Coordinates of C-alpha atoms and ligand atoms in Angstrom, one line a residue:
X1 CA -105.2 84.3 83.1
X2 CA -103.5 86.4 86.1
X3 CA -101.4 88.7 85.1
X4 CA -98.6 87.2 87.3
X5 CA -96.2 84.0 86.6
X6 CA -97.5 82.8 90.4
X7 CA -100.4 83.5 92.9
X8 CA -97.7 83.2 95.6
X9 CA -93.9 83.4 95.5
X10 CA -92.3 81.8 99.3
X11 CA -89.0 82.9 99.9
X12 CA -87.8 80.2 102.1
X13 CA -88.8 76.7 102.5
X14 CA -88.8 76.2 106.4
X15 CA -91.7 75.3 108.8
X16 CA -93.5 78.6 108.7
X17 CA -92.6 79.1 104.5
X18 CA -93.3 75.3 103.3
X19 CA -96.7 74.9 105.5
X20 CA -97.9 78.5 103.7
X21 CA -97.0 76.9 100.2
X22 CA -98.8 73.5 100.7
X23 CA -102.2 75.3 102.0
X24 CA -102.0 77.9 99.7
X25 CA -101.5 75.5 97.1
X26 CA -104.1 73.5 98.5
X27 CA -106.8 76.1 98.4
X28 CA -106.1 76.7 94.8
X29 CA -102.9 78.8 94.7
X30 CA -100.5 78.5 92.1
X31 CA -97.3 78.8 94.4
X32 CA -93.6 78.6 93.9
X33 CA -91.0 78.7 96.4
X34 CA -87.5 79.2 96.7
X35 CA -84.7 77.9 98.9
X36 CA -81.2 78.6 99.1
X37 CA -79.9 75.7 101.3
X38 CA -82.3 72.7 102.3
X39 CA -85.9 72.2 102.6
X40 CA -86.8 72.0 106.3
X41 CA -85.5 75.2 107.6
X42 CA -83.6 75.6 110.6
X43 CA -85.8 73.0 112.9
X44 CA -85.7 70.2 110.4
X45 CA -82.3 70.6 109.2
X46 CA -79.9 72.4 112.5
X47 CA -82.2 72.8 115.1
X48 CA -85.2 71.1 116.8
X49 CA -84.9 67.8 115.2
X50 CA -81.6 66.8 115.0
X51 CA -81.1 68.7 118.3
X52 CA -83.8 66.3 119.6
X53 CA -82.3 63.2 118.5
X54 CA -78.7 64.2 120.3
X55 CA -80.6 64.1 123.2
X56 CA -82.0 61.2 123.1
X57 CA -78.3 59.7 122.1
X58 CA -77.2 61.5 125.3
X59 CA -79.9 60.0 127.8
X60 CA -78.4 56.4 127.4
X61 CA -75.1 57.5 129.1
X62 CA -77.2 58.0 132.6
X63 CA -79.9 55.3 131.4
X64 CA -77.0 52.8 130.8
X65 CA -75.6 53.9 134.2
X66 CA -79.4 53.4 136.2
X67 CA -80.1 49.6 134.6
X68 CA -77.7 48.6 136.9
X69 CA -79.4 49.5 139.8
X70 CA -82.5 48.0 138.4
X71 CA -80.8 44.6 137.9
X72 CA -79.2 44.7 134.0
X73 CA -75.3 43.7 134.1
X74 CA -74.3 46.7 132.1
X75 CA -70.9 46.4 130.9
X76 CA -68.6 48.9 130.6
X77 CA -70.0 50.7 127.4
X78 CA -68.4 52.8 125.0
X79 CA -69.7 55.7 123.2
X80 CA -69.2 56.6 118.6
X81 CA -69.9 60.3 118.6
X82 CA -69.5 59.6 114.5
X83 CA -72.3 57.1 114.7
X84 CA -75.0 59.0 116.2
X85 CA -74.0 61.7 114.2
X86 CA -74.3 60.0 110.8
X87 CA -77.8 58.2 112.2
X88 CA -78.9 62.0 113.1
X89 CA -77.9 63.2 109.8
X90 CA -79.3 60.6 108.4
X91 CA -82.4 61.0 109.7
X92 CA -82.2 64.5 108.5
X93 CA -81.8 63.4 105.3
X94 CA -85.4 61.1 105.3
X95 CA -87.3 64.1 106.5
X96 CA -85.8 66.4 103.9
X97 CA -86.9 64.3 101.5
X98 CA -90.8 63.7 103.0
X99 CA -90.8 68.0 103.2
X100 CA -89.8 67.9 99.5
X101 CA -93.0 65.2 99.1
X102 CA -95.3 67.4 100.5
X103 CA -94.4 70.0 98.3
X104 CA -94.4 67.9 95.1
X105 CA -97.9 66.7 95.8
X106 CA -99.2 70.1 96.4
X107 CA -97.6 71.0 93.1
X108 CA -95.9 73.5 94.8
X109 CA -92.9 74.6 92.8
X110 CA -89.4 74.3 94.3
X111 CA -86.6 76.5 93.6
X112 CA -83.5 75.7 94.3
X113 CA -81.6 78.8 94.4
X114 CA -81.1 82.2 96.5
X115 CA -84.6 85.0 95.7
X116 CA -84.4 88.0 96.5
X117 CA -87.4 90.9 96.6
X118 CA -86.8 93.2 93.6
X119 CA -90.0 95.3 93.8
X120 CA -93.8 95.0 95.4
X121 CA -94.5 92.4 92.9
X122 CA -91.1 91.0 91.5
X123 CA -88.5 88.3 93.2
X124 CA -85.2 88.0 91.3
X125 CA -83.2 84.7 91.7
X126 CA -79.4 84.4 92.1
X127 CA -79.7 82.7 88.2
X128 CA -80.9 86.2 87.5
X129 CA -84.1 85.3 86.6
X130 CA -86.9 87.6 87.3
X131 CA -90.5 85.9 88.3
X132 CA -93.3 88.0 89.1
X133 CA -96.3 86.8 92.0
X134 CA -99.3 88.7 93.0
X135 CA -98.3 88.1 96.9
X136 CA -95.0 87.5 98.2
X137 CA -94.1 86.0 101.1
X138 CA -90.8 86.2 103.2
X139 CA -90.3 83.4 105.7
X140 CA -86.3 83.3 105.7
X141 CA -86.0 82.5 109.6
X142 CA -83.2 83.5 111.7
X143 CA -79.4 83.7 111.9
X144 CA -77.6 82.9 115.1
X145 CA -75.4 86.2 116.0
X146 CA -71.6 86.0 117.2
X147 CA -70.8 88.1 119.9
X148 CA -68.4 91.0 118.8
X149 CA -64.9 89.5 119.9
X150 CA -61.3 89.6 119.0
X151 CA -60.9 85.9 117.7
X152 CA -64.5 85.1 117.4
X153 CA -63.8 83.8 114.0
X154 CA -62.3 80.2 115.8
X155 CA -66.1 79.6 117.2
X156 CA -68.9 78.1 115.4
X157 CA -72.3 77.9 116.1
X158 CA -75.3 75.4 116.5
X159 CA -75.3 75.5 112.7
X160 CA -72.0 74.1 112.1
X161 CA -72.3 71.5 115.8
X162 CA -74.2 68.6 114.4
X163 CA -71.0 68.0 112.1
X164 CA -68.1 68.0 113.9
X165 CA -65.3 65.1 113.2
X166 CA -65.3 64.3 117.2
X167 CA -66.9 64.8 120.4
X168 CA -64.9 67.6 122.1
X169 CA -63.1 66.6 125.2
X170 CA -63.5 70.7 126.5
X171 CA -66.0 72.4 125.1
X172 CA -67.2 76.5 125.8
X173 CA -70.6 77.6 125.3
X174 CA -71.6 80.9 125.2
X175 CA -74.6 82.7 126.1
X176 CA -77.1 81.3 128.5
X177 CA -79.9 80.5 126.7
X178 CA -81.9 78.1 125.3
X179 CA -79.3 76.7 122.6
X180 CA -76.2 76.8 125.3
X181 CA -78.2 74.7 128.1
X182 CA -79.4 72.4 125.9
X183 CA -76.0 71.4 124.3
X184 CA -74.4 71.5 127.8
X185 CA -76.7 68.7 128.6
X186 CA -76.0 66.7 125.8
X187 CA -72.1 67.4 125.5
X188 CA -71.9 66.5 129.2
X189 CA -73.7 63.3 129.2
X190 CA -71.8 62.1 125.9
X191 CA -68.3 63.0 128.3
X192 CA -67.4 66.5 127.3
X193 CA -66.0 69.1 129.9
X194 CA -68.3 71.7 129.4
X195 CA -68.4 75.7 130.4
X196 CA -71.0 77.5 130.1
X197 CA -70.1 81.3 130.1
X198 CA -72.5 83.9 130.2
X199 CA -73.0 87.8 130.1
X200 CA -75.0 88.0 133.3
X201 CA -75.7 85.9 135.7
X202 CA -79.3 84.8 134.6
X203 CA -79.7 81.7 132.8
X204 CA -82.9 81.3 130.4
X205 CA -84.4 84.6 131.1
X206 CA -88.2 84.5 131.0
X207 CA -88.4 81.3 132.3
X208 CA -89.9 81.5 135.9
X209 CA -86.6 81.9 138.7
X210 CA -87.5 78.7 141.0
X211 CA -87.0 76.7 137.7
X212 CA -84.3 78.0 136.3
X213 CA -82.7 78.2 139.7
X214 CA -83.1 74.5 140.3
X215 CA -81.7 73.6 137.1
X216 CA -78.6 75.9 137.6
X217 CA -78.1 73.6 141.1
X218 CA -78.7 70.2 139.3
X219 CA -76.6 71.2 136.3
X220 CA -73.6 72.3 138.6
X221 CA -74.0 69.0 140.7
X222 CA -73.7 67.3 137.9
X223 CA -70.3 68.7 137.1
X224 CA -70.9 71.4 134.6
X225 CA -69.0 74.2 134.6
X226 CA -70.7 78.0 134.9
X227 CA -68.8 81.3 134.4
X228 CA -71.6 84.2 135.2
X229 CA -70.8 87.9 134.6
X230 CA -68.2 87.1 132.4
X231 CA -67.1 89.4 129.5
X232 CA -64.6 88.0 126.9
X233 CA -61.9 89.5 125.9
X234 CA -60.5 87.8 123.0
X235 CA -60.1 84.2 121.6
X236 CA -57.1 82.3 120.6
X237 CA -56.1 79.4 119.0
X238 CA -52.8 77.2 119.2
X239 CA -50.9 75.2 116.3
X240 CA -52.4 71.9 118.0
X241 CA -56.1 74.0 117.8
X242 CA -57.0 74.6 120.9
X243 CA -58.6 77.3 121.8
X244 CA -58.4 79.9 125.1
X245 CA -61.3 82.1 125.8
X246 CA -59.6 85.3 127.8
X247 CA -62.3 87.5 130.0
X248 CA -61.4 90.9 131.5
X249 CA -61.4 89.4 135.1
X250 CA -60.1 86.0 136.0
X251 CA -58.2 83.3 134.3
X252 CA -58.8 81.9 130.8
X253 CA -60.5 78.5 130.0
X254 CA -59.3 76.2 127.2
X255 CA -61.2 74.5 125.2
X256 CA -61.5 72.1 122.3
X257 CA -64.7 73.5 120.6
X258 CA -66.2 77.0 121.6
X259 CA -69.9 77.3 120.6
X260 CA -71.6 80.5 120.9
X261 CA -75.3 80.3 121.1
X262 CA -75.7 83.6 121.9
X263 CA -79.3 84.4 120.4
X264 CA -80.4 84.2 116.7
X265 CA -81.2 87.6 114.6
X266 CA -83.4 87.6 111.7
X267 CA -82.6 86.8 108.0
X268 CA -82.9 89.7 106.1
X269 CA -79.7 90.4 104.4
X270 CA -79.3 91.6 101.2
X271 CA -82.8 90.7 100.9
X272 CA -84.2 94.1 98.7
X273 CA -86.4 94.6 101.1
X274 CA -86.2 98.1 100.6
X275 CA -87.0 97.8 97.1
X276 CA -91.2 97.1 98.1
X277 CA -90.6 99.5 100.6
X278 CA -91.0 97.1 103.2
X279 CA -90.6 98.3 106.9
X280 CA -88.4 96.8 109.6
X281 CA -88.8 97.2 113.5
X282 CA -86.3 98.7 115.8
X283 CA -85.0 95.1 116.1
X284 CA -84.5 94.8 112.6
X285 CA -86.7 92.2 111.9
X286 CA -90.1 92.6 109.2
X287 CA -92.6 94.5 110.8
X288 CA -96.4 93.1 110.4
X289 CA -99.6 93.4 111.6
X290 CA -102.0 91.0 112.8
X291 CA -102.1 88.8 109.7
X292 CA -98.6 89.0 109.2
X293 CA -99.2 91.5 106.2
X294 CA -95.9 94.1 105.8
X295 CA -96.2 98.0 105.2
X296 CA -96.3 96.7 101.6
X297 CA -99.4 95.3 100.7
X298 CA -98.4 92.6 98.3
X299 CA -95.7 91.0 100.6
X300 CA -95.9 89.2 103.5
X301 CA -94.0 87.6 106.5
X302 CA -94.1 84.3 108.7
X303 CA -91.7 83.3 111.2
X304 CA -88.6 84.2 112.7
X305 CA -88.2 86.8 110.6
X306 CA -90.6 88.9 112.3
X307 CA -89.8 88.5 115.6
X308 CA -93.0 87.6 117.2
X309 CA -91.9 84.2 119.0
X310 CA -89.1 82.2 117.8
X311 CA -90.7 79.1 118.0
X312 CA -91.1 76.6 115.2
X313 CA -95.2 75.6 115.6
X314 CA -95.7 79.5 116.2
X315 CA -94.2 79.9 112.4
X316 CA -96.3 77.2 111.1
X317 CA -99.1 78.9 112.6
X318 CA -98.5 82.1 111.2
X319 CA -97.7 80.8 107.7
X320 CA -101.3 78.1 107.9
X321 CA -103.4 81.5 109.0
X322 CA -101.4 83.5 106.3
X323 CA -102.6 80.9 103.2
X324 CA -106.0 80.6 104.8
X325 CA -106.4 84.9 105.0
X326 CA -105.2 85.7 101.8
X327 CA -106.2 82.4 99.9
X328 CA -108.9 80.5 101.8
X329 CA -111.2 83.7 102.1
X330 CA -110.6 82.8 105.7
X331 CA -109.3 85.5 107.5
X332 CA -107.5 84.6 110.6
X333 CA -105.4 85.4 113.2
X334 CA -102.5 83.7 115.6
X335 CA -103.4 83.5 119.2
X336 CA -100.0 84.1 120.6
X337 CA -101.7 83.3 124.4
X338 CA -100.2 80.7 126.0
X339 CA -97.8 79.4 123.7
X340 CA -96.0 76.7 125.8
X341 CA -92.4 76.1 125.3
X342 CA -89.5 73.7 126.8
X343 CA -86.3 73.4 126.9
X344 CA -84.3 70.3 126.5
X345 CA -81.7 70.8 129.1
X346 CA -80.6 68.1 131.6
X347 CA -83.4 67.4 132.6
X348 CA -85.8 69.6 130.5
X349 CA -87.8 72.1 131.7
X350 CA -91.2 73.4 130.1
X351 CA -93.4 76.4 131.3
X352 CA -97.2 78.3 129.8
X353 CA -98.6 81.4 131.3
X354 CA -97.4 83.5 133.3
X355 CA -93.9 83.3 136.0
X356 CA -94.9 83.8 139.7
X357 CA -93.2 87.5 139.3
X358 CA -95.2 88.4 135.8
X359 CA -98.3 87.3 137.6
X360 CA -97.8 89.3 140.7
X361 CA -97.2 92.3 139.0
X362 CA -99.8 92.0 136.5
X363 CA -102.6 90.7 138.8
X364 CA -101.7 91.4 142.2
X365 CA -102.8 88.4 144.4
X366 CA -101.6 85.2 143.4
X367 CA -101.5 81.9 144.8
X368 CA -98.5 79.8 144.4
X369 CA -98.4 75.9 144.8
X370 CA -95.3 74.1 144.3
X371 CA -94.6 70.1 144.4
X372 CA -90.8 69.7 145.0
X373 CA -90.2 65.9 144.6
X374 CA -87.7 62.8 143.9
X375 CA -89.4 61.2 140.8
X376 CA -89.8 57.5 142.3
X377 CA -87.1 56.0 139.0
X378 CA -84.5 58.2 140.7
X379 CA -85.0 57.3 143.8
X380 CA -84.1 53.5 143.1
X381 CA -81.6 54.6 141.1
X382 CA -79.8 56.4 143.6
X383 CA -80.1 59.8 141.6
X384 CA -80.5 62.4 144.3
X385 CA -82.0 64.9 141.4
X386 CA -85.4 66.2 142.0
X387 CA -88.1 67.4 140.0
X388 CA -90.3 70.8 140.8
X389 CA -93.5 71.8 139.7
X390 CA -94.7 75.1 140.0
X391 CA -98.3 76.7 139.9
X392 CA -99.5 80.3 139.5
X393 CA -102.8 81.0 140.7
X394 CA -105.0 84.3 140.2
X395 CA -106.0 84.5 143.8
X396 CA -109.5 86.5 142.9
X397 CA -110.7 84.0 140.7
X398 CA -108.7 81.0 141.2
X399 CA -107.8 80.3 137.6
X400 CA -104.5 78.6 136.7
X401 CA -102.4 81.6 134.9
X402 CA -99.3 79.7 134.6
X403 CA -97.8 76.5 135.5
X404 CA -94.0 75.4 135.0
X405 CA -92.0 72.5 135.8
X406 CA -88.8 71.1 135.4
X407 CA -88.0 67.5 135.7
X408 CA -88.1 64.3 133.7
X409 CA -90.1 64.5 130.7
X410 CA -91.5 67.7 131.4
X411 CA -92.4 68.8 128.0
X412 CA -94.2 66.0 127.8
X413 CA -96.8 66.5 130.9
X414 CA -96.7 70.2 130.1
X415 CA -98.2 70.0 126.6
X416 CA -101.0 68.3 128.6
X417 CA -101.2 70.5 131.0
X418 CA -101.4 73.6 128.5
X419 CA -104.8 72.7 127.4
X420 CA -106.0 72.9 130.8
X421 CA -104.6 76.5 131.5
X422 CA -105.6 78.1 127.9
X423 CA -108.8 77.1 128.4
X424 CA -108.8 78.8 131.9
X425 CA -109.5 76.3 134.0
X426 CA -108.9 76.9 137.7
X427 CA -107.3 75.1 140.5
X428 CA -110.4 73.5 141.7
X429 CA -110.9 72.0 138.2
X430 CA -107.4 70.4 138.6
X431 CA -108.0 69.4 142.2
X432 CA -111.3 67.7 141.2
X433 CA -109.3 65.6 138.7
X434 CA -108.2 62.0 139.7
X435 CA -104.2 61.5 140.2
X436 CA -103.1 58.6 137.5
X437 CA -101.3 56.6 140.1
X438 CA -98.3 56.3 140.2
X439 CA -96.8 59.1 137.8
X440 CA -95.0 62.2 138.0
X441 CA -97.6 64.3 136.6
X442 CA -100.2 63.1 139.2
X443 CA -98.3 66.3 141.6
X444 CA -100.2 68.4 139.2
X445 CA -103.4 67.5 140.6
X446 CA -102.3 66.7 143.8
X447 CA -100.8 70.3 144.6
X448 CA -101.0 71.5 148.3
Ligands
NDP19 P1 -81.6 82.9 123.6 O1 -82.2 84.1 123.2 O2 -82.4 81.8 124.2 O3 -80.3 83.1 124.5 C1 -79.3 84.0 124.1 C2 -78.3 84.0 125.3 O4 -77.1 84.7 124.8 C3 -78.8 84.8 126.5 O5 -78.2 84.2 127.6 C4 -78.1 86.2 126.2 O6 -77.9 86.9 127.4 C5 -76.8 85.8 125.6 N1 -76.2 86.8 124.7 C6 -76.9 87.5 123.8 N2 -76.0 88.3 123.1 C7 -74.8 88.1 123.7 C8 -73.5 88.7 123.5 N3 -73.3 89.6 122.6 N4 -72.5 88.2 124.3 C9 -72.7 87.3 125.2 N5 -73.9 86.7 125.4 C10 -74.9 87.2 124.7 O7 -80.9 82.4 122.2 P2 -80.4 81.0 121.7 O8 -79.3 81.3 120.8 O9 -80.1 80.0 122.8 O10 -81.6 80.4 120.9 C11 -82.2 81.3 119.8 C12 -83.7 81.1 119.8 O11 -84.0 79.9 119.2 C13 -84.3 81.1 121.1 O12 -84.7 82.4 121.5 C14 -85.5 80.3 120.9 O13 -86.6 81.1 120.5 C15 -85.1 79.3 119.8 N6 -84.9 78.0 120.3 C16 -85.9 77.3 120.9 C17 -85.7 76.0 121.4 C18 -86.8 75.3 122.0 O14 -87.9 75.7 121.8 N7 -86.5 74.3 122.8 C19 -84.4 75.4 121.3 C20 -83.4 76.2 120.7 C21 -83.6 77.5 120.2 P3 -79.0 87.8 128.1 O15 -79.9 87.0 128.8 O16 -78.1 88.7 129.0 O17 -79.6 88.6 127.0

């Protein structure tokens, strides 16, 4: 008998905590895990998915608008922002309830209610209820932060956005990011006015410039509006709720809905933390080491909360290698190495490896191909949008160190693509590849 009421104690059932319990429960574990809200975490339940889904809903506004030109008598369509809601929610719902499955028939057990750490080897529940475990591990995710203004109170943020009553005729966005692109996209195809106002005047920082650049120019073509260098001064509300944003130079904007998505910090508190002695980075988020182990030994952390990458398959990573290291007698790592991600602006844009101006200061020489193109659909749709593909090439030994696109289903082809440049192949490898004729990703191996 251990001397412990659980092998493993989770303390939050999101992508990183609930794929830790099923593996560790899988390899033997007796695992319980607790969660204050919904099963899921932030992508299932306010984030990737139901974000996903909007955008989908979103597409059919230009889609609908294209058909003509490819011979379908559209009519004049409406558009139920409460429909697609309810659908997304719904759909939220269905999953909730499969991530609930997968921890019944693991035997994991689910807790619903609020843990907190209350000492190396102790989590005490908001019932009051003490349960001991021999490891613990925290896997609460991330918060999105509000910026520090008078009236900030009248915003919400991406948690509260897939439930509002209406489509907003005028809605702000703050920040510049991944959140606030995305949800200009979808809030402008579904009819909103939308303003994006940001700190500085670089959008999606870290993404390589000639992509973010081009979606900046098709974003503003399209008609949404962009306020760079823009510092707010206060918010506030009138009787028939709408809002004005005030900034310390020029004039305000009004909107209906103002949104920050201004960057997510992690979840830590009132956590008791402290109590197991366990250390936090300058950031304030859990600091680990390479196995995702804390300064105290018993207790672990996956996810957001550590603020390695704040990316959903990069938590489930880190919570699989976690249950496989400390239960699986199979220690392992996460290769954080060309991780690619997207972003599901308008269109998306997806990048791996290194930007042009990483790789030139990191290798020196580089090579740098670009394919800047009408994807053939537009063109008979009359869309004057263009796509642009972007390699990075070490010049010294020719292998691909980064490759980044933006254009219509860019994700997509990128995901592909990835394998090609983790496994560092070079551009001759993608030049001796075949083009699939006709598609968009055929540029890649086509690249000049
Ligand atoms: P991001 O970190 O992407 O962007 C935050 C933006 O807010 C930046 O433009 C930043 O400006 C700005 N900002 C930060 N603080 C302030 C402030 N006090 N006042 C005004 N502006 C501010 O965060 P998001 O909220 O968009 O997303 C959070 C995280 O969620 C992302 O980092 C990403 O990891 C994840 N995510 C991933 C998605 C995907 O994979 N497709 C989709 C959505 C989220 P500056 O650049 O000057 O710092």
């Amino acid at each position: 008998m251990s001397d412990y009421d659980f092998d493993l104690f989770v303390i939050g059932a999101g992508s990183g905590g609930v794929r830790a319990s099923r593996v560790a429960a899988a390899h033997g574990a007796k695992v319980a895990v607790a969660e204050e809200f919904r099963v899921g975490g932030t992508c299932v339940i306010r984030g990737c998915v139901p974000k996903k889904l909007l955008i989908y809903g979103a597409h059919f506004a230009e889609d609908l608008k294209d058909a003509r030109r490819f011979g379908w008598n559209v009519p004049d369509c409406g558009f139920e922002w409460q429909t697609l809601r309810d659908n997304v929610l719904g759909e939220v719902d269905r999953l909730e309830g499969l991530y609930r499955n997968t921890l019944d028939s693991n035997k994991v057990e689910l807790i619903g209610e609020r843990a907190t750490v209350a000492g190396p080897h102790t989590v005490k529940l908001a019932s009051g209820r003490e349960i001991t475990a021999k490891y613990i591990l925290v896997a609460t995710g991330a918060w999105p932060v509000t910026p520090d203004v008078e009236g900030a109170e009248h915003g919400i943020t991406s948690n509260e956005v897939f439930h509002l009553d209406e489509c907003p005729k005028r809605i702000v966005i703050v920040g510049g990011g991944y959140i606030a692109n995305e949800f200009a996209g979808i809030f402008h195809q579904l009819g909103s006015h939308v303003t994006i106002v940001n700190r500085s005047s670089t959008l999606l920082r870290g993404y390589d410039e000639s992509i973010r650049d081009r979606l900046l120019q098709i974003s503003t073509v399209k008609g949404i509006n962009f306020r760079f260098n823009a510092q707010m001064e206060r918010i506030e509300k009138d009787k028939d709720g709408s809002l004005h944003v005030h900034f310390k130079d020029g004039d305000p904007v009004s909107c209906d809905v103002l949104m920050f998505a201004t960057g997510r910090t992690p979840n830590l508190d009132g956590l008791g933390l402290e109590s197991a002695g366990v250390e936090l980075s300058d950031k304030g988020a859990i600091k680990v080491d390479d196995y995702s182990r804390t300064s105290c030994e018993s207790i672990y952390a996956v996810g957001d909360v550590t603020d390695r990458l704040q990316l959903t398959p990069v938590a489930i990573r880190e919570g699989h290698a976690f249950a496989d290291t400390v239960f699986g007698d199979n220690p392992r790592t996460v290769d954080y190495g060309c991780v690619p991600s997207a972003v599901f602006s308008h269109p998306p844009l997806a990048g791996v490896g290194m930007t042009e101006a990483e790789a030139k200061n990191r290798l020196g020489t580089v090579k740098v191909y670009t394919s800047d193109f009408r994807p053939m659909k537009n063109v008979l749709a009359g869309r004057e949008e263009r796509a642009l593909y972007k390699m990075i090439v070490d010049a010294t030994t020719d292998r691909v160190v980064g490759l980044h696109m933006i254009g219509p289903d860019a994700p997509e082809i990128l995901q592909a693509a990835a394998i090609a440049v983790k496994a560092g192949l070079t551009k001759q490898d993608f030049d001796d590849t075949v083009a699939l004729h006709p598609s968009m990703a055929e540029e890649l191996v086509l690249l000049k």
